[in-house]
């Protein structure tokens, strides 16, 4: 063995021993292993075990496909063959941006099986965000959907222009065979223009000049459970989104604990209405929770009550996860009483604060148990318990799911607040990251010296150890569960010719919790041609900003209100 290679890999091993990809120091990792929380399982290993135990149970269904666990295993092997043929290798980062469909599972599980690292983009992300993810993660590939509309095509075009090194793989999320080539499709017409014609598998980026070879299913990679499993997205408070490194060990512990607390059973049918790639949808207890026990994942093509209530009756759905505005739309849907919803056992509501009055309606009107879920992609997840008293379920956001979660409340100077007083929530534990991915400047601000994550949430702790979210200290807008960094929107609006200055804030909204309002000061020369809201939104779409980050309101003003120290008073602009 060449000496150089030997020393490099030894140095790499030493680095791994020193600090894990999620920032855990070795002594913490050792402790969580000794406690039996980190079990050494990998994501693909977990799914393989369920395939072995329950081959004939229904694993996943969407509008086009219905797969048992054995069939899911086959679909994952097929997907790994396609991805490997496109050049995906162990350890490489692959941005996945797919609509809600079963093929999301094929692709993500195939990446796990290959030991590659998915980066979870949401379908609503634009060219701008996807470009950032590719850059930060140094992604080698992007997996997207063919025929997912103009926005998806714009993302692919943006990648081609700005990240020509990223190879593009596309699938058809609406087809029974997501990898099949459309007859007569010309290689240049579809977003999959990189596709080598003729013998190459459809939608696959084949290196130019490479001979198309028959598809081969590669063996499952040998994956270290302490390795980086995937990159999740942080809600974002900064101009550029941060990536969250999760390992197999830490994430699967959170899934197992969620499955216990939420009583997910083999044979359950879980409805997926929120975007698949979101942390809530994936793991609280989510898609992975269902896959862990042998439950079925029923993927709704859209989250509307019309679609979802029908699916509940048709599939005998037992559980679903929703954000508060969706819950409200289900509760208020006229068709609610037309469908048999008696199979529903539990609704998980989280992502944004649920009002107590809406929470009280769940039991009586939908005939199921409510579990509030207060979580974050960085780690900590709190649940109300299935046997909690009604007042606890409707009045708090739950308690940490693990007895090994440490939570503390502090004031603006990191000093503990008196019992019962609201404070900044900080947390540390077996599945909460201790650093972001390649972002040391953010780490210094987001984590304390003793490894606690500064959540940016203001909460109160009840004597029973339950958390009540009362506010937020971070500069973030929570638009019905979708998190928007004002700075990221401001940066794009500033690029508009007519704009001199801008301040973006969340203003209270009865349904969404908050809506996005842009206060704009025009350049003197542009006073007569102020853009309208639709014009501003079109401009931002053109710049590739995510759909959910588009301003809902535009207020043209002469000046911004100031704080005592001459900064823009966002508090004043929010109407507080
Ligand atoms: C979930 O994850 P993220 O990363 O999109 O957002 C986390 C933030 C929290 O820090 C908090 O500000 C807010 O979203 N949040 C809630 C909440 N759940 C999340 N605020 C009030 N009440 C709640 N129930 O949103 C997420 C991740 C896993 C499970 C559930 C939600």
PDB file of C-alpha atoms and ligand atoms in Angstrom, residues 232-236 244 251 278-281 283-284 323-324 349-354 372-383 396-398 425 453 455-458 468-472 474 476 478 481-483, ligand 1:
ATOM      1  CA  UNK A 232     -31.167  18.126   6.432  1.00  0.00           C
ATOM      2  CA  UNK A 233     -31.957  21.827   5.985  1.00  0.00           C
ATOM      3  CA  UNK A 234     -32.072  24.260   8.830  1.00  0.00           C
ATOM      4  CA  UNK A 235     -35.060  26.562   9.116  1.00  0.00           C
ATOM      5  CA  UNK A 236     -32.700  29.408   8.382  1.00  0.00           C
ATOM      6  CA  UNK A 244     -27.588  19.874   9.259  1.00  0.00           C
ATOM      7  CA  UNK A 251     -31.212   9.815  13.738  1.00  0.00           C
ATOM      8  CA  UNK A 278     -39.029  17.542   5.929  1.00  0.00           C
ATOM      9  CA  UNK A 279     -37.600  16.331   9.211  1.00  0.00           C
ATOM     10  CA  UNK A 280     -41.095  16.128  10.766  1.00  0.00           C
ATOM     11  CA  UNK A 281     -42.337  13.948   7.896  1.00  0.00           C
ATOM     12  CA  UNK A 283     -38.792  10.957  11.526  1.00  0.00           C
ATOM     13  CA  UNK A 284     -41.364  12.262  13.970  1.00  0.00           C
ATOM     14  CA  UNK A 323     -48.919  21.720  10.360  1.00  0.00           C
ATOM     15  CA  UNK A 324     -51.536  23.869  12.163  1.00  0.00           C
ATOM     16  CA  UNK A 349     -49.408  18.534  14.806  1.00  0.00           C
ATOM     17  CA  UNK A 350     -46.214  20.559  14.776  1.00  0.00           C
ATOM     18  CA  UNK A 351     -43.883  22.871  12.918  1.00  0.00           C
ATOM     19  CA  UNK A 352     -45.590  25.979  14.275  1.00  0.00           C
ATOM     20  CA  UNK A 353     -47.587  26.921  17.348  1.00  0.00           C
ATOM     21  CA  UNK A 354     -51.020  25.336  17.500  1.00  0.00           C
ATOM     22  CA  UNK A 372     -48.392  18.097  19.677  1.00  0.00           C
ATOM     23  CA  UNK A 373     -44.913  17.904  18.203  1.00  0.00           C
ATOM     24  CA  UNK A 374     -42.409  20.652  18.863  1.00  0.00           C
ATOM     25  CA  UNK A 375     -39.267  19.705  17.003  1.00  0.00           C
ATOM     26  CA  UNK A 376     -36.395  21.009  14.957  1.00  0.00           C
ATOM     27  CA  UNK A 377     -34.274  19.540  12.191  1.00  0.00           C
ATOM     28  CA  UNK A 378     -31.221  20.161  14.399  1.00  0.00           C
ATOM     29  CA  UNK A 379     -32.494  17.483  16.773  1.00  0.00           C
ATOM     30  CA  UNK A 380     -34.670  17.896  19.882  1.00  0.00           C
ATOM     31  CA  UNK A 381     -38.260  16.737  19.460  1.00  0.00           C
ATOM     32  CA  UNK A 382     -40.937  17.169  22.126  1.00  0.00           C
ATOM     33  CA  UNK A 383     -44.229  15.308  22.161  1.00  0.00           C
ATOM     34  CA  UNK A 396     -48.330  22.648  25.898  1.00  0.00           C
ATOM     35  CA  UNK A 397     -45.994  21.635  23.088  1.00  0.00           C
ATOM     36  CA  UNK A 398     -44.955  18.458  24.867  1.00  0.00           C
ATOM     37  CA  UNK A 425     -34.363  27.271  25.076  1.00  0.00           C
ATOM     38  CA  UNK A 453     -27.810  24.183  20.677  1.00  0.00           C
ATOM     39  CA  UNK A 455     -32.816  26.915  19.470  1.00  0.00           C
ATOM     40  CA  UNK A 456     -33.848  30.573  19.169  1.00  0.00           C
ATOM     41  CA  UNK A 457     -37.191  29.667  20.741  1.00  0.00           C
ATOM     42  CA  UNK A 458     -38.557  31.314  23.877  1.00  0.00           C
ATOM     43  CA  UNK A 468     -44.825  25.882  26.171  1.00  0.00           C
ATOM     44  CA  UNK A 469     -43.535  27.873  23.197  1.00  0.00           C
ATOM     45  CA  UNK A 470     -44.236  31.539  23.899  1.00  0.00           C
ATOM     46  CA  UNK A 471     -42.093  33.330  21.338  1.00  0.00           C
ATOM     47  CA  UNK A 472     -39.002  33.459  19.224  1.00  0.00           C
ATOM     48  CA  UNK A 474     -34.257  34.266  16.145  1.00  0.00           C
ATOM     49  CA  UNK A 476     -36.951  33.896  11.236  1.00  0.00           C
ATOM     50  CA  UNK A 478     -42.614  30.803  10.529  1.00  0.00           C
ATOM     51  CA  UNK A 481     -44.535  25.724   9.574  1.00  0.00           C
ATOM     52  CA  UNK A 482     -42.379  26.820   6.641  1.00  0.00           C
ATOM     53  CA  UNK A 483     -39.343  28.679   7.867  1.00  0.00           C
TER      54      UNK A 483
HETATM   55  C1  LIG B   1     -39.772  21.480  12.588  1.00  0.00           C
HETATM   56  O1  LIG B   1     -38.455  21.664  12.258  1.00  0.00           O
HETATM   57  P1  LIG B   1     -37.822  22.959  11.591  1.00  0.00           P
HETATM   58  O2  LIG B   1     -36.359  22.740  11.645  1.00  0.00           O
HETATM   59  O3  LIG B   1     -38.476  23.226  10.290  1.00  0.00           O
HETATM   60  O4  LIG B   1     -38.207  24.186  12.511  1.00  0.00           O
HETATM   61  C2  LIG B   1     -37.891  24.238  13.874  1.00  0.00           C
HETATM   62  C3  LIG B   1     -38.546  25.428  14.532  1.00  0.00           C
HETATM   63  C4  LIG B   1     -38.482  25.414  16.039  1.00  0.00           C
HETATM   64  O5  LIG B   1     -37.251  25.905  16.514  1.00  0.00           O
HETATM   65  C5  LIG B   1     -39.651  26.325  16.382  1.00  0.00           C
HETATM   66  O6  LIG B   1     -39.294  27.649  16.191  1.00  0.00           O
HETATM   67  C6  LIG B   1     -40.686  25.947  15.353  1.00  0.00           C
HETATM   68  O7  LIG B   1     -39.957  25.439  14.250  1.00  0.00           O
HETATM   69  N1  LIG B   1     -41.623  24.907  15.818  1.00  0.00           N
HETATM   70  C7  LIG B   1     -42.672  25.115  16.649  1.00  0.00           C
HETATM   71  C8  LIG B   1     -43.306  23.860  16.799  1.00  0.00           C
HETATM   72  N2  LIG B   1     -42.630  22.953  16.075  1.00  0.00           N
HETATM   73  C9  LIG B   1     -41.602  23.604  15.481  1.00  0.00           C
HETATM   74  N3  LIG B   1     -43.113  26.223  17.272  1.00  0.00           N
HETATM   75  C10 LIG B   1     -44.211  26.089  18.067  1.00  0.00           C
HETATM   76  N4  LIG B   1     -44.874  24.921  18.236  1.00  0.00           N
HETATM   77  C11 LIG B   1     -44.463  23.790  17.643  1.00  0.00           C
HETATM   78  N5  LIG B   1     -45.138  22.639  17.826  1.00  0.00           N
HETATM   79  O8  LIG B   1     -40.598  22.347  12.459  1.00  0.00           O
HETATM   80  C12 LIG B   1     -40.114  20.147  13.152  1.00  0.00           C
HETATM   81  C13 LIG B   1     -39.175  19.144  13.193  1.00  0.00           C
HETATM   82  C14 LIG B   1     -39.504  17.901  13.715  1.00  0.00           C
HETATM   83  C15 LIG B   1     -40.786  17.689  14.205  1.00  0.00           C
HETATM   84  C16 LIG B   1     -41.722  18.690  14.160  1.00  0.00           C
HETATM   85  C17 LIG B   1     -41.398  19.927  13.634  1.00  0.00           C
END
